[in-house]
Amino acid sequence: MINIVLFGPPGAGKGTQAERLVKKYNLFHLSTGDVFRYNIKNETELGKLAKSFMDKGQLVPDEVTIKLLISEVEKHPEAEGFIFDGFPRTQPQAKALDEILSEKGTSIGMMLALDVEEEELRQRLLKRAEVSGRADDADPKVIQNRIDVYKNETAPVKEFYKAQNKYIQIDGIGSIDQITDRLFAEIDAVIR
Ligand code: B4P
């Protein structure tokens, strides 16, 4: 069993690459962003709450996100491992994830952190806005807020995994296939 944290700034390609990793390694893809968007689409109470933060480019509060993560993990006892995409985004989320996995007798094997410079992130998100209909991709001010929130609140989570010798930086610039190959190489080196 291997559990992977796929990390990076907004638009770094976490969702894009996670889809490829789950196929190759038979892992369960758990994207907190996708679960929030599902709830927004279905107009649940959680969706209404999440939307009020996401539309402004802010993080959904830890209390809500951690509860959601626990319930999603519990729903999949059959999973042979998870790819956590977009979680953890804060230190309390990282600690909570360690606790949840430890109760299940497992742990995070590695954090794969996609490294992409800011201007490229802006271009990717604005391009996705043309097709995604996502309010948080369409407004340059919201995109900037997401990047700033990443720098101030989320990037420090790297230190949590560096301290556990689980941090691996991946060059996130290049074709989607090239980046997938870089990720496969790092995972294979750890699980071999
Ligand atoms: P997420 O859903 O996690 O999404 P993301 O950061 O926008 O993007 P991702 O990195 O997955 O980008 P993608 O592969 O699609 O978060 C959305 C919001 O949800 C957050 O802002 C927050 O409000 C909330 N949220 C989620 N998790 C939370 C948590 N744990 N705590 C609190 N709040 C939370 O790639 C983007 C685009 O780039 C795509 O169009 C793709 O086609 C393109 N692309 C990908 N790779 C490329 C490449 N190599 N070259 C060119 N384009 C590429």
PDB file of C-alpha atoms in Angstrom, residues 37-139:
ATOM      1  CA  ARG A  37     -17.272  21.130  -6.634  1.00  0.00           C
ATOM      2  CA  TYR A  38     -19.564  18.060  -6.565  1.00  0.00           C
ATOM      3  CA  ASN A  39     -21.309  19.506  -3.506  1.00  0.00           C
ATOM      4  CA  ILE A  40     -21.584  22.944  -5.118  1.00  0.00           C
ATOM      5  CA  LYS A  41     -23.191  21.390  -8.207  1.00  0.00           C
ATOM      6  CA  ASN A  42     -25.687  19.503  -6.048  1.00  0.00           C
ATOM      7  CA  GLU A  43     -26.396  22.600  -3.928  1.00  0.00           C
ATOM      8  CA  THR A  44     -25.740  20.880  -0.594  1.00  0.00           C
ATOM      9  CA  GLU A  45     -25.113  22.849   2.617  1.00  0.00           C
ATOM     10  CA  LEU A  46     -21.418  21.935   2.376  1.00  0.00           C
ATOM     11  CA  GLY A  47     -21.415  23.118  -1.253  1.00  0.00           C
ATOM     12  CA  LYS A  48     -22.923  26.499  -0.330  1.00  0.00           C
ATOM     13  CA  LEU A  49     -20.350  26.977   2.404  1.00  0.00           C
ATOM     14  CA  ALA A  50     -17.399  25.877   0.215  1.00  0.00           C
ATOM     15  CA  LYS A  51     -18.524  28.117  -2.657  1.00  0.00           C
ATOM     16  CA  SER A  52     -18.428  31.199  -0.435  1.00  0.00           C
ATOM     17  CA  PHE A  53     -14.683  30.612   0.096  1.00  0.00           C
ATOM     18  CA  MET A  54     -13.677  29.128  -3.266  1.00  0.00           C
ATOM     19  CA  ASP A  55     -15.198  31.937  -5.342  1.00  0.00           C
ATOM     20  CA  LYS A  56     -12.923  34.380  -3.511  1.00  0.00           C
ATOM     21  CA  GLY A  57      -9.839  32.196  -3.898  1.00  0.00           C
ATOM     22  CA  GLN A  58      -9.706  31.440  -0.161  1.00  0.00           C
ATOM     23  CA  LEU A  59      -9.211  28.096   1.542  1.00  0.00           C
ATOM     24  CA  VAL A  60     -12.259  26.340   2.927  1.00  0.00           C
ATOM     25  CA  PRO A  61     -11.783  26.304   6.760  1.00  0.00           C
ATOM     26  CA  ASP A  62      -9.718  23.422   8.189  1.00  0.00           C
ATOM     27  CA  GLU A  63     -12.517  22.201  10.452  1.00  0.00           C
ATOM     28  CA  VAL A  64     -14.794  21.594   7.461  1.00  0.00           C
ATOM     29  CA  THR A  65     -12.111  20.229   5.121  1.00  0.00           C
ATOM     30  CA  ILE A  66     -10.627  17.790   7.650  1.00  0.00           C
ATOM     31  CA  LYS A  67     -14.067  16.399   8.499  1.00  0.00           C
ATOM     32  CA  LEU A  68     -14.746  15.933   4.808  1.00  0.00           C
ATOM     33  CA  LEU A  69     -11.418  14.192   4.252  1.00  0.00           C
ATOM     34  CA  ILE A  70     -12.033  11.756   7.112  1.00  0.00           C
ATOM     35  CA  SER A  71     -15.451  10.861   5.767  1.00  0.00           C
ATOM     36  CA  GLU A  72     -14.080  10.345   2.229  1.00  0.00           C
ATOM     37  CA  VAL A  73     -11.276   8.069   3.482  1.00  0.00           C
ATOM     38  CA  GLU A  74     -13.800   6.079   5.552  1.00  0.00           C
ATOM     39  CA  LYS A  75     -15.964   5.554   2.478  1.00  0.00           C
ATOM     40  CA  HIS A  76     -13.210   3.573   0.753  1.00  0.00           C
ATOM     41  CA  PRO A  77     -11.934   0.811   3.047  1.00  0.00           C
ATOM     42  CA  GLU A  78     -11.154  -1.274  -0.046  1.00  0.00           C
ATOM     43  CA  ALA A  79      -8.622   1.255  -1.385  1.00  0.00           C
ATOM     44  CA  GLU A  80      -5.115  -0.107  -1.844  1.00  0.00           C
ATOM     45  CA  GLY A  81      -3.733   3.384  -1.342  1.00  0.00           C
ATOM     46  CA  PHE A  82      -4.719   6.993  -1.921  1.00  0.00           C
ATOM     47  CA  ILE A  83      -3.558   9.905  -3.989  1.00  0.00           C
ATOM     48  CA  PHE A  84      -4.378  12.983  -1.952  1.00  0.00           C
ATOM     49  CA  ASP A  85      -4.799  15.769  -4.508  1.00  0.00           C
ATOM     50  CA  GLY A  86      -5.115  19.250  -3.022  1.00  0.00           C
ATOM     51  CA  PHE A  87      -4.918  17.982   0.559  1.00  0.00           C
ATOM     52  CA  PRO A  88      -3.213  18.873   2.886  1.00  0.00           C
ATOM     53  CA  ARG A  89      -3.112  22.621   2.219  1.00  0.00           C
ATOM     54  CA  THR A  90      -2.314  23.735   5.807  1.00  0.00           C
ATOM     55  CA  GLN A  91      -0.217  22.420   8.702  1.00  0.00           C
ATOM     56  CA  PRO A  92      -3.289  21.324  10.740  1.00  0.00           C
ATOM     57  CA  GLN A  93      -4.526  19.389   7.683  1.00  0.00           C
ATOM     58  CA  ALA A  94      -1.122  17.676   7.358  1.00  0.00           C
ATOM     59  CA  LYS A  95      -1.164  16.665  11.043  1.00  0.00           C
ATOM     60  CA  ALA A  96      -4.753  15.412  10.773  1.00  0.00           C
ATOM     61  CA  LEU A  97      -3.872  13.320   7.727  1.00  0.00           C
ATOM     62  CA  ASP A  98      -0.995  11.640   9.577  1.00  0.00           C
ATOM     63  CA  GLU A  99      -3.343  10.829  12.478  1.00  0.00           C
ATOM     64  CA  ILE A 100      -6.087   9.424  10.255  1.00  0.00           C
ATOM     65  CA  LEU A 101      -3.667   7.173   8.379  1.00  0.00           C
ATOM     66  CA  SER A 102      -1.883   6.112  11.534  1.00  0.00           C
ATOM     67  CA  GLU A 103      -5.213   4.901  12.996  1.00  0.00           C
ATOM     68  CA  LYS A 104      -5.493   2.731   9.901  1.00  0.00           C
ATOM     69  CA  GLY A 105      -1.966   1.375  10.359  1.00  0.00           C
ATOM     70  CA  THR A 106      -0.594   3.193   7.342  1.00  0.00           C
ATOM     71  CA  SER A 107       1.127   6.479   6.443  1.00  0.00           C
ATOM     72  CA  ILE A 108       2.078   8.860   3.659  1.00  0.00           C
ATOM     73  CA  GLY A 109       4.849   7.380   1.506  1.00  0.00           C
ATOM     74  CA  MET A 110       5.845  10.584  -0.265  1.00  0.00           C
ATOM     75  CA  MET A 111       4.893  14.114  -1.163  1.00  0.00           C
ATOM     76  CA  LEU A 112       5.336  14.832  -4.871  1.00  0.00           C
ATOM     77  CA  ALA A 113       5.467  18.608  -5.235  1.00  0.00           C
ATOM     78  CA  LEU A 114       4.942  20.079  -8.703  1.00  0.00           C
ATOM     79  CA  ASP A 115       7.070  23.170  -9.209  1.00  0.00           C
ATOM     80  CA  VAL A 116       5.641  25.733 -11.671  1.00  0.00           C
ATOM     81  CA  GLU A 117       6.394  29.449 -11.860  1.00  0.00           C
ATOM     82  CA  GLU A 118       3.660  32.013 -11.287  1.00  0.00           C
ATOM     83  CA  GLU A 119       3.194  33.403 -14.790  1.00  0.00           C
ATOM     84  CA  GLU A 120       2.697  29.892 -16.190  1.00  0.00           C
ATOM     85  CA  LEU A 121       0.095  29.190 -13.462  1.00  0.00           C
ATOM     86  CA  ARG A 122      -1.865  32.319 -14.402  1.00  0.00           C
ATOM     87  CA  GLN A 123      -1.838  31.389 -18.096  1.00  0.00           C
ATOM     88  CA  ARG A 124      -2.991  27.796 -17.415  1.00  0.00           C
ATOM     89  CA  LEU A 125      -5.848  28.852 -15.145  1.00  0.00           C
ATOM     90  CA  LEU A 126      -7.094  31.573 -17.517  1.00  0.00           C
ATOM     91  CA  LYS A 127      -6.977  29.061 -20.368  1.00  0.00           C
ATOM     92  CA  ARG A 128      -8.937  26.508 -18.304  1.00  0.00           C
ATOM     93  CA  ALA A 129     -11.537  29.211 -17.519  1.00  0.00           C
ATOM     94  CA  GLU A 130     -12.485  29.245 -21.210  1.00  0.00           C
ATOM     95  CA  VAL A 131     -13.870  25.715 -20.881  1.00  0.00           C
ATOM     96  CA  SER A 132     -14.314  24.928 -17.165  1.00  0.00           C
ATOM     97  CA  GLY A 133     -16.920  27.511 -16.183  1.00  0.00           C
ATOM     98  CA  ARG A 134     -15.065  27.754 -12.851  1.00  0.00           C
ATOM     99  CA  ALA A 135     -15.555  31.164 -11.240  1.00  0.00           C
ATOM    100  CA  ASP A 136     -12.217  30.831  -9.439  1.00  0.00           C
ATOM    101  CA  ASP A 137     -10.352  30.490 -12.775  1.00  0.00           C
ATOM    102  CA  ALA A 138     -12.002  33.372 -14.609  1.00  0.00           C
ATOM    103  CA  ASP A 139     -10.999  36.407 -12.542  1.00  0.00           C
TER     104      ASP A 139
END
